[in-house]
Short mmCIF file of C-alpha atoms and ligand atoms in Angstrom, two decimals:
data_model
loop_
_atom_site.label_atom_id
_atom_site.label_comp_id
_atom_site.label_asym_id
_atom_site.label_seq_id
_atom_site.Cartn_x
_atom_site.Cartn_y
_atom_site.Cartn_z
CA UNK A 22 0.00 0.00 0.00
CA UNK A 23 3.05 2.24 0.04
CA UNK A 24 3.39 5.47 -1.93
CA UNK A 25 1.44 8.68 -1.60
CA UNK A 26 0.96 8.78 -5.33
CA UNK A 27 -2.65 9.96 -5.64
CA UNK A 28 -4.15 13.40 -5.47
CA UNK A 29 -7.80 12.99 -4.55
CA UNK A 30 -10.05 15.52 -6.28
CA UNK A 31 -13.28 16.08 -4.38
CA UNK A 32 -15.93 18.08 -6.27
CA UNK A 33 -18.37 19.84 -3.98
CA UNK A 34 -21.50 21.61 -5.17
CA UNK A 35 -22.45 24.83 -3.41
CA UNK A 36 -24.33 23.85 -0.25
CA UNK A 37 -27.25 26.08 -1.24
CA UNK A 38 -28.04 23.67 -4.08
CA UNK A 39 -26.32 20.40 -3.07
CA UNK A 40 -28.13 17.16 -2.30
CA UNK A 41 -31.40 18.27 -3.86
CA UNK A 42 -32.72 14.71 -3.56
CA UNK A 43 -32.69 15.19 0.24
CA UNK A 44 -35.03 18.21 -0.02
CA UNK A 45 -37.85 16.27 1.65
CA UNK A 46 -35.87 16.41 4.92
CA UNK A 47 -36.20 20.20 5.00
CA UNK A 48 -33.76 22.81 3.78
CA UNK A 49 -31.80 23.17 7.02
CA UNK A 50 -31.30 19.42 7.40
CA UNK A 51 -30.46 18.96 3.69
CA UNK A 52 -27.75 21.56 3.99
CA UNK A 53 -26.41 20.26 7.32
CA UNK A 54 -26.20 16.73 5.92
CA UNK A 55 -24.57 17.85 2.66
CA UNK A 56 -21.87 19.65 4.66
CA UNK A 57 -21.40 16.74 7.08
CA UNK A 58 -20.97 14.26 4.20
CA UNK A 59 -18.25 16.46 2.70
CA UNK A 60 -16.41 16.80 6.01
CA UNK A 61 -16.51 13.05 6.74
CA UNK A 62 -15.45 12.21 3.17
CA UNK A 63 -12.43 14.52 3.19
CA UNK A 64 -11.43 13.51 6.73
CA UNK A 65 -11.06 9.92 5.53
CA UNK A 66 -9.26 10.96 2.33
CA UNK A 67 -6.78 13.16 4.23
CA UNK A 68 -5.88 10.20 6.46
CA UNK A 69 -5.32 7.70 3.63
CA UNK A 70 -1.74 6.49 3.17
CA UNK A 71 -1.89 6.47 -0.63
CA UNK A 72 -3.00 10.11 -0.80
CA UNK A 73 -0.47 12.91 -1.26
CA UNK A 74 -3.07 15.67 -1.17
CA UNK A 75 -6.79 16.32 -1.23
CA UNK A 76 -7.81 18.99 -3.74
CA UNK A 77 -11.39 20.13 -3.23
CA UNK A 78 -13.08 21.83 -6.16
CA UNK A 79 -15.87 24.11 -5.04
CA UNK A 80 -17.47 27.50 -5.53
CA UNK A 81 -18.74 27.43 -1.93
CA UNK A 82 -16.48 30.05 -0.33
CA UNK A 83 -17.49 29.46 3.27
CA UNK A 84 -17.03 25.71 3.04
CA UNK A 85 -13.73 26.27 1.20
CA UNK A 86 -12.34 28.09 4.24
CA UNK A 87 -13.32 25.24 6.57
CA UNK A 88 -11.79 22.65 4.25
CA UNK A 89 -8.54 24.63 3.93
CA UNK A 90 -8.26 24.69 7.75
CA UNK A 91 -8.63 20.90 7.74
CA UNK A 92 -5.64 20.56 5.38
CA UNK A 93 -7.25 20.40 1.95
CA UNK A 94 -6.11 22.44 -1.01
CA UNK A 95 -9.10 24.18 -2.56
CA UNK A 96 -9.74 25.61 -6.02
CA UNK A 97 -12.93 27.07 -7.53
CA UNK A 98 -14.84 25.38 -10.34
CA UNK A 99 -13.02 25.84 -13.65
CA UNK A 100 -16.29 26.12 -15.53
CA UNK A 101 -19.90 26.47 -14.42
CA UNK A 102 -22.33 23.55 -14.49
CA UNK A 103 -19.96 21.06 -16.10
CA UNK A 104 -18.68 18.68 -13.46
CA UNK A 105 -16.54 16.59 -15.82
CA UNK A 106 -14.77 19.55 -17.42
CA UNK A 107 -14.24 21.08 -13.98
CA UNK A 108 -12.63 17.79 -12.88
CA UNK A 109 -10.37 17.69 -15.96
CA UNK A 110 -9.14 21.20 -15.16
CA UNK A 111 -8.62 20.25 -11.52
CA UNK A 112 -6.60 17.20 -12.58
CA UNK A 113 -4.30 19.48 -14.60
CA UNK A 114 -3.87 21.68 -11.55
CA UNK A 115 -3.14 18.66 -9.34
CA UNK A 116 -0.41 17.38 -11.65
CA UNK A 117 1.06 20.88 -11.88
CA UNK A 118 1.19 21.24 -8.08
CA UNK A 119 2.23 17.66 -7.31
CA UNK A 120 4.24 16.35 -10.28
CA UNK A 121 4.29 12.58 -10.69
CA UNK A 122 0.98 11.99 -8.93
CA UNK A 123 -2.20 10.47 -10.36
CA UNK A 124 -5.54 12.21 -10.06
CA UNK A 125 -8.51 10.35 -8.55
CA UNK A 126 -11.95 11.95 -8.40
CA UNK A 127 -13.97 11.04 -5.32
CA UNK A 128 -17.63 11.95 -4.72
CA UNK A 129 -18.26 14.08 -1.66
CA UNK A 130 -21.23 12.12 -0.34
CA UNK A 131 -19.54 9.15 1.32
CA UNK A 132 -20.14 9.60 5.07
CA UNK A 133 -19.12 6.01 5.92
CA UNK A 134 -15.79 6.24 4.07
CA UNK A 135 -12.68 5.03 5.90
CA UNK A 136 -9.03 5.66 4.97
CA UNK A 137 -8.53 1.89 4.70
CA UNK A 138 -11.35 1.50 2.17
CA UNK A 139 -9.90 4.29 0.03
CA UNK A 140 -6.32 2.95 0.31
CA UNK A 141 -7.43 -0.52 -0.73
CA UNK A 142 -9.29 0.73 -3.82
CA UNK A 143 -6.52 3.12 -4.87
CA UNK A 144 -4.00 0.30 -4.51
CA UNK A 145 -6.11 -1.81 -6.91
CA UNK A 146 -6.54 1.22 -9.19
CA UNK A 147 -2.79 1.71 -9.52
CA UNK A 148 -2.41 -1.22 -11.92
CA UNK A 149 -4.93 0.13 -14.44
CA UNK A 150 -4.82 3.14 -16.73
CA UNK A 151 -8.39 4.02 -15.72
CA UNK A 152 -10.20 2.45 -12.77
CA UNK A 153 -13.60 3.06 -11.21
CA UNK A 154 -15.56 2.02 -8.15
CA UNK A 155 -19.31 1.65 -8.64
CA UNK A 156 -21.74 3.12 -6.15
CA UNK A 157 -23.84 0.86 -3.94
CA UNK A 158 -26.73 0.91 -6.44
CA UNK A 159 -24.39 -0.28 -9.20
CA UNK A 160 -25.34 2.57 -11.55
CA UNK A 161 -23.18 5.50 -10.51
CA UNK A 162 -19.49 5.95 -9.70
CA UNK A 163 -17.91 6.95 -6.41
CA UNK A 164 -14.23 6.87 -7.42
CA UNK A 165 -12.58 7.49 -10.81
CA UNK A 166 -8.78 7.17 -10.89
CA UNK A 167 -6.68 7.52 -14.01
CA UNK A 168 -3.25 8.27 -15.34
CA UNK A 169 -3.26 12.00 -16.10
CA UNK A 170 -3.13 11.51 -19.90
CA UNK A 171 -6.21 9.27 -19.74
CA UNK A 172 -8.17 11.32 -17.19
CA UNK A 173 -11.60 11.93 -18.74
CA UNK A 174 -14.39 11.27 -16.23
CA UNK A 175 -18.02 10.78 -17.24
CA UNK A 176 -19.88 11.43 -13.99
CA UNK A 177 -23.63 11.83 -14.35
CA UNK A 178 -26.52 9.58 -15.35
CA UNK A 179 -25.53 5.86 -15.45
CA UNK A 180 -21.90 6.79 -15.06
CA UNK A 181 -20.69 3.29 -14.14
CA UNK A 182 -21.75 2.01 -17.56
CA UNK A 183 -20.38 5.12 -19.28
CA UNK A 184 -17.00 4.65 -17.61
CA UNK A 185 -16.83 0.92 -18.44
CA UNK A 186 -17.85 1.57 -22.05
CA UNK A 187 -14.97 4.04 -22.30
CA UNK A 188 -12.51 1.36 -21.15
CA UNK A 189 -12.31 1.83 -17.38
CA UNK A 190 -11.70 -1.24 -15.22
CA UNK A 191 -14.02 -1.70 -12.25
CA UNK A 192 -12.16 -2.46 -9.03
CA UNK A 193 -13.60 -4.09 -5.93
CA UNK A 194 -14.21 -1.87 -2.96
CA UNK A 195 -15.62 -2.11 0.53
CA UNK A 196 -19.19 -0.89 1.12
CA UNK A 197 -17.76 2.13 2.95
CA UNK A 198 -16.49 3.48 -0.39
CA UNK A 199 -19.57 2.47 -2.40
CA UNK A 200 -22.33 3.81 -0.13
CA UNK A 201 -23.03 7.26 -1.51
CA UNK A 202 -26.01 9.11 -0.10
CA UNK A 203 -28.43 10.52 -2.66
CA UNK A 204 -31.72 9.71 -0.92
CA UNK A 205 -33.02 9.33 2.64
CA UNK A 206 -32.93 5.52 2.11
CA UNK A 207 -29.22 5.71 1.22
CA UNK A 208 -28.63 7.55 4.49
CA UNK A 209 -30.09 4.54 6.31
CA UNK A 210 -27.60 2.31 4.48
CA UNK A 211 -24.68 4.51 5.47
CA UNK A 212 -25.82 4.62 9.12
CA UNK A 213 -25.82 0.81 9.19
CA UNK A 214 -22.20 0.81 8.01
CA UNK A 215 -21.25 3.49 10.54
CA UNK A 216 -20.85 7.14 9.59
CA UNK A 217 -18.16 9.63 10.52
CA UNK A 218 -18.54 12.10 13.40
CA UNK A 219 -19.91 15.02 11.38
CA UNK A 220 -22.73 12.98 9.92
CA UNK A 221 -23.39 11.33 13.28
CA UNK A 222 -23.83 14.81 14.80
CA UNK A 223 -25.99 16.05 11.93
CA UNK A 224 -28.31 13.07 12.33
CA UNK A 225 -28.48 13.44 16.11
CA UNK A 226 -26.56 10.20 16.72
CA UNK A 227 -23.60 11.78 18.49
N1 GTP B 319 -17.52 21.58 -7.85
C1 GTP B 319 -18.63 21.00 -8.34
N2 GTP B 319 -19.06 19.84 -7.82
C2 GTP B 319 -20.18 19.28 -8.33
C3 GTP B 319 -20.93 19.88 -9.37
N3 GTP B 319 -22.00 19.08 -9.64
C4 GTP B 319 -21.92 18.03 -8.81
N4 GTP B 319 -20.83 18.14 -7.99
C5 GTP B 319 -20.35 17.17 -6.99
O1 GTP B 319 -20.24 15.92 -7.69
C6 GTP B 319 -20.71 14.83 -6.88
C7 GTP B 319 -21.95 14.17 -7.50
O2 GTP B 319 -22.92 15.17 -7.57
P1 GTP B 319 -24.48 15.06 -7.89
O3 GTP B 319 -25.01 13.71 -7.58
O4 GTP B 319 -24.66 15.61 -9.26
O5 GTP B 319 -25.09 16.15 -6.88
P2 GTP B 319 -25.44 16.03 -5.35
O6 GTP B 319 -25.36 17.38 -4.75
O7 GTP B 319 -24.58 14.96 -4.74
O8 GTP B 319 -26.95 15.51 -5.33
P3 GTP B 319 -28.30 16.00 -6.08
O9 GTP B 319 -28.41 17.49 -5.96
O10 GTP B 319 -29.37 15.28 -5.33
O11 GTP B 319 -28.15 15.53 -7.51
C8 GTP B 319 -20.93 15.44 -5.50
O12 GTP B 319 -19.70 15.36 -4.80
C9 GTP B 319 -21.27 16.90 -5.82
O13 GTP B 319 -21.02 17.77 -4.74
C10 GTP B 319 -20.44 21.12 -9.91
O14 GTP B 319 -21.02 21.72 -10.83
N5 GTP B 319 -19.30 21.63 -9.35
C1 PEP B 320 -22.89 12.04 -10.49
C2 PEP B 320 -22.92 10.86 -9.89
O1 PEP B 320 -23.28 10.76 -8.59
P1 PEP B 320 -24.73 10.51 -7.97
O2 PEP B 320 -24.89 9.03 -7.82
O3 PEP B 320 -24.52 11.22 -6.68
O4 PEP B 320 -25.72 11.16 -8.89
C3 PEP B 320 -22.44 9.61 -10.55
O5 PEP B 320 -22.54 8.55 -9.92
O6 PEP B 320 -21.94 9.70 -11.66
#
C-alpha cells in the first residue's frame, strides 16, 4: 500500500443547491447533511496512506475556508455547471502542483468512508490506466482514478456504464467506499455501516 501517489479531487457543489434529492428532509437538514458528508469524506481521504493531497473543487467560499483549515487544497470550479470539465481542469492543476501523482476523483457524499477502504481501492486502481468504483446501487461511480493523460471522467446519469464503455476497469471496494447518499434511504444504508462524526452529529446520533 506504500506510496502517496494519488491526489484525490473532491468536487463539492455549493451547499445552497447540493443534495437536492434530500429536499424532503427540509432545507436546514439537507444543507447540514450535505456539509457533514463532505467533512466526513475529506477527513477519511486526508488520512489515507496512498494520498499525497486532497484537492477540493468548489465555488462554496465558506465551506472552502473550513476545508482549507482541515488541510485540503481548494480551487474554484473551472467552468460552471460542467462537473466533468471542472474535474479535468482540476486534474491538470493537481499534476502541476504535485508532479508525478495520479488524479482520482472522489464523490463528496460518502459519510461512511474510511481511509482503509480508500487505500485498498486506490491500490487496486494503480495497476490500471483508468479504474472506477461503482456506487452501492451499481449505476453511478464513487471513485474514478486515471493516469493523467487518460483522465476523462463521465460522472452523471448511469456513469458506471459510461466509464466501463470508455474502457475503465471496475475495481472491488468495501461498502464504505460504495455507499453514496443521494436519498433518505441511502442515508439509512450509510448509518448501518457506521458514519463519521460530522454525519453522526448532523443526524443526532452523536
Ligand atoms: N464543484 C462542483 N461539484 C459538483 C458539481 N456538480 C456536482 N458536484 C459534486 O459531484 C458529486 C456528484 O454530484 P451530484 O449527484 O450531481 O449532486 P449532489 O449534490 O450529490 O446531489 P443531487 O443534488 O441530489 O443531484 C458530489 O460530490 C457533488 O457535490 C459542480 O457543478 N461543481
Ligand atoms: C454524479 C454521480 O453521482 P450521484 O450518484 O450522486 O448522482 C455519478 O454517480 O456519476
